[in-house]
Amino acid sequence: MTLVLGGARSGKSLHAEGLIEAWPAPWTYLATAQAWDDEMRARIALHRERRSGDWITRDVPIDLPRAVAEAPGPVLVDCLTLWLTNLILAEAEVEAAGAALIAACAGAPGPVVLVGSEVGLGIVPDNALARRFRDAAGRLHQRLAARADHVVFMVAGLPMIVKPAPGANP
C-alpha cells in the first residue's frame, strides 16, 4: 500500500497514476469526488480525459472500503479527503469507516495507492466543522501511513519520500 499526500495542485494524482501504471493493466480508479457544480464537473472530466482506456473508473463517494475490497487488481483511490468530506456530510461514523478502509487495503488482492490532501499545514480553522474535518483527515492519514509500505509527500510536482518502499534505497 502506498499513501500519496500533498497540497492542492501538488501533483498527487498524476504521481499516483504513474505508480499504479507500473503494474499490469487493467487498473481501477476509485473516484470519491461528487460533481456538485459545473466547475467540479470540469475538474472530474479533466482527470478522466488524461487516463487511458486501460483504467476502469468507479465513482464511490461513500462505500470506499467495499470498492477497494472488490477491485480485481491494482487500485487507485483519489481522494481520501473528498471521501472524508462525503462521510462527514452524510453524518457517517468516520472512525469506523477509516478502520474498514484500512482492513480493505490490507486484504486487497493487488497494490493499492491512496491519494489524500494534506490540510494540516495551515492555520487552525475558525469554525468547528472545519476543525473536525482537519482533525479527522490528520488522524486518517496517520493511521494509513502507519500501515502503508510507502509514503510520498508531493511538493510542486516533486515526490518527497517520507517512508521508502521495502527494498528501496532511502
XYZ file of C-alpha atoms in Angstrom:
170
model
C 0.000 0.000 0.000
C 1.231 3.464 -0.915
C -0.053 6.746 0.526
C 0.476 9.888 -1.566
C -0.144 13.154 0.290
C 0.267 16.782 -0.686
C -1.421 20.123 -1.059
C -3.755 21.325 -3.771
C -2.205 21.103 -7.249
C 0.930 19.421 -5.883
C 0.863 16.617 -8.465
C -0.585 13.940 -6.179
C -2.977 12.341 -8.643
C -0.598 12.275 -11.584
C 2.148 10.740 -9.447
C -0.250 8.151 -8.021
C -1.456 7.225 -11.505
C 2.163 6.658 -12.548
C 2.737 4.373 -9.567
C -0.276 2.233 -10.467
C 0.599 2.182 -14.167
C 3.864 0.403 -13.262
C 1.674 -2.671 -12.684
C -0.055 -4.643 -15.457
C -3.427 -3.232 -16.594
C -6.316 -3.046 -16.126
C -6.218 -0.563 -13.278
C -9.165 0.502 -11.125
C -9.637 4.181 -10.328
C -11.916 4.710 -7.333
C -13.082 8.301 -7.578
C -14.626 9.831 -4.470
C -15.465 13.301 -5.821
C -19.055 14.351 -6.271
C -19.890 16.799 -9.035
C -21.955 19.389 -7.179
C -21.374 22.174 -9.719
C -20.059 22.900 -13.219
C -16.548 23.675 -12.013
C -16.277 20.318 -10.217
C -17.713 18.511 -13.250
C -14.956 20.113 -15.365
C -12.252 19.020 -12.885
C -13.558 15.448 -12.933
C -13.680 15.463 -16.745
C -10.027 16.593 -16.953
C -8.961 13.765 -14.657
C -10.863 11.222 -16.750
C -9.563 12.555 -20.073
C -5.900 12.127 -19.158
C -6.309 8.445 -18.281
C -6.007 5.765 -20.957
C -8.662 3.190 -21.741
C -6.851 0.699 -19.504
C -8.429 2.394 -16.474
C -11.745 1.225 -15.024
C -13.297 4.157 -13.181
C -15.815 3.656 -10.390
C -17.471 6.524 -8.557
C -17.544 5.668 -4.853
C -18.342 8.741 -2.761
C -19.190 6.737 0.389
C -18.639 2.950 0.255
C -14.918 3.066 -0.447
C -13.877 0.071 1.710
C -16.146 -2.274 -0.223
C -14.934 -0.915 -3.565
C -11.283 -1.436 -2.557
C -12.051 -4.996 -1.448
C -13.830 -5.738 -4.750
C -11.152 -4.282 -7.043
C -9.613 -7.150 -9.038
C -6.070 -5.783 -9.299
C -4.127 -2.528 -8.906
C -6.358 0.171 -7.439
C -6.020 3.934 -7.038
C -8.162 5.842 -4.543
C -8.497 9.545 -5.324
C -9.055 11.081 -2.911
C -9.275 10.317 0.785
C -10.110 13.858 1.850
C -13.049 14.116 -0.559
C -14.246 10.758 0.764
C -13.904 12.067 4.307
C -15.918 15.154 3.350
C -18.661 12.917 1.950
C -18.707 10.852 5.153
C -18.946 13.917 7.374
C -21.731 15.442 5.281
C -23.600 12.116 5.380
C -23.125 12.064 9.174
C -21.439 8.666 8.884
C -19.168 7.198 11.548
C -15.772 8.439 10.354
C -13.544 6.368 12.651
C -15.345 3.118 11.782
C -15.179 3.921 8.070
C -11.442 4.557 8.388
C -10.946 1.226 10.136
C -12.935 -0.511 7.402
C -10.797 1.141 4.729
C -7.579 0.052 6.439
C -8.866 -3.527 6.639
C -9.919 -3.464 2.975
C -6.499 -2.192 1.900
C -4.763 -4.889 3.944
C -6.847 -7.573 2.237
C -6.799 -6.147 -1.285
C -5.678 -8.642 -3.929
C -3.402 -6.127 -5.652
C -1.440 -2.967 -4.927
C -3.351 -0.002 -3.527
C -2.354 3.638 -3.939
C -4.254 6.176 -1.847
C -4.248 9.932 -2.514
C -5.036 12.476 0.196
C -4.770 16.215 0.586
C -2.619 17.390 3.472
C -4.791 20.002 5.167
C -2.965 20.355 8.461
C -0.182 22.708 7.398
C -2.151 25.935 7.660
C -3.741 27.930 10.413
C -6.286 26.481 12.825
C -9.684 26.835 11.127
C -12.087 29.311 12.670
C -15.134 27.022 12.787
C -15.937 23.708 14.405
C -16.806 21.814 11.200
C -13.532 22.768 9.506
C -11.558 21.841 12.643
C -13.385 18.496 12.833
C -12.565 17.810 9.179
C -8.903 18.809 9.548
C -8.501 16.657 12.642
C -10.265 13.662 11.076
C -8.085 13.935 7.957
C -4.932 14.075 10.058
C -5.962 11.042 12.094
C -6.927 9.055 8.971
C -3.658 9.907 7.217
C -1.656 8.916 10.311
C -3.433 5.573 10.576
C -2.920 4.831 6.889
C 0.722 5.982 6.906
C 1.460 3.648 9.809
C 0.152 0.710 7.757
C 1.486 1.821 4.376
C 4.572 0.261 2.840
C 5.444 3.529 1.113
C 4.505 7.173 1.817
C 5.161 10.069 -0.555
C 4.636 13.788 0.063
C 4.220 15.814 -3.133
C 5.548 19.377 -3.397
C 5.367 21.344 -6.670
C 5.131 18.120 -8.670
C 8.126 16.579 -6.929
C 7.795 13.422 -4.827
C 9.449 13.573 -1.419
C 9.827 10.070 0.004
C 8.608 10.048 3.605
C 8.596 6.262 4.017
C 10.644 4.325 1.460
C 9.139 1.271 -0.174
C 10.541 -2.020 1.135
C 13.836 -2.769 -0.565
C 14.256 0.795 -1.865
C 17.366 2.810 -1.197
C 16.367 5.622 1.161
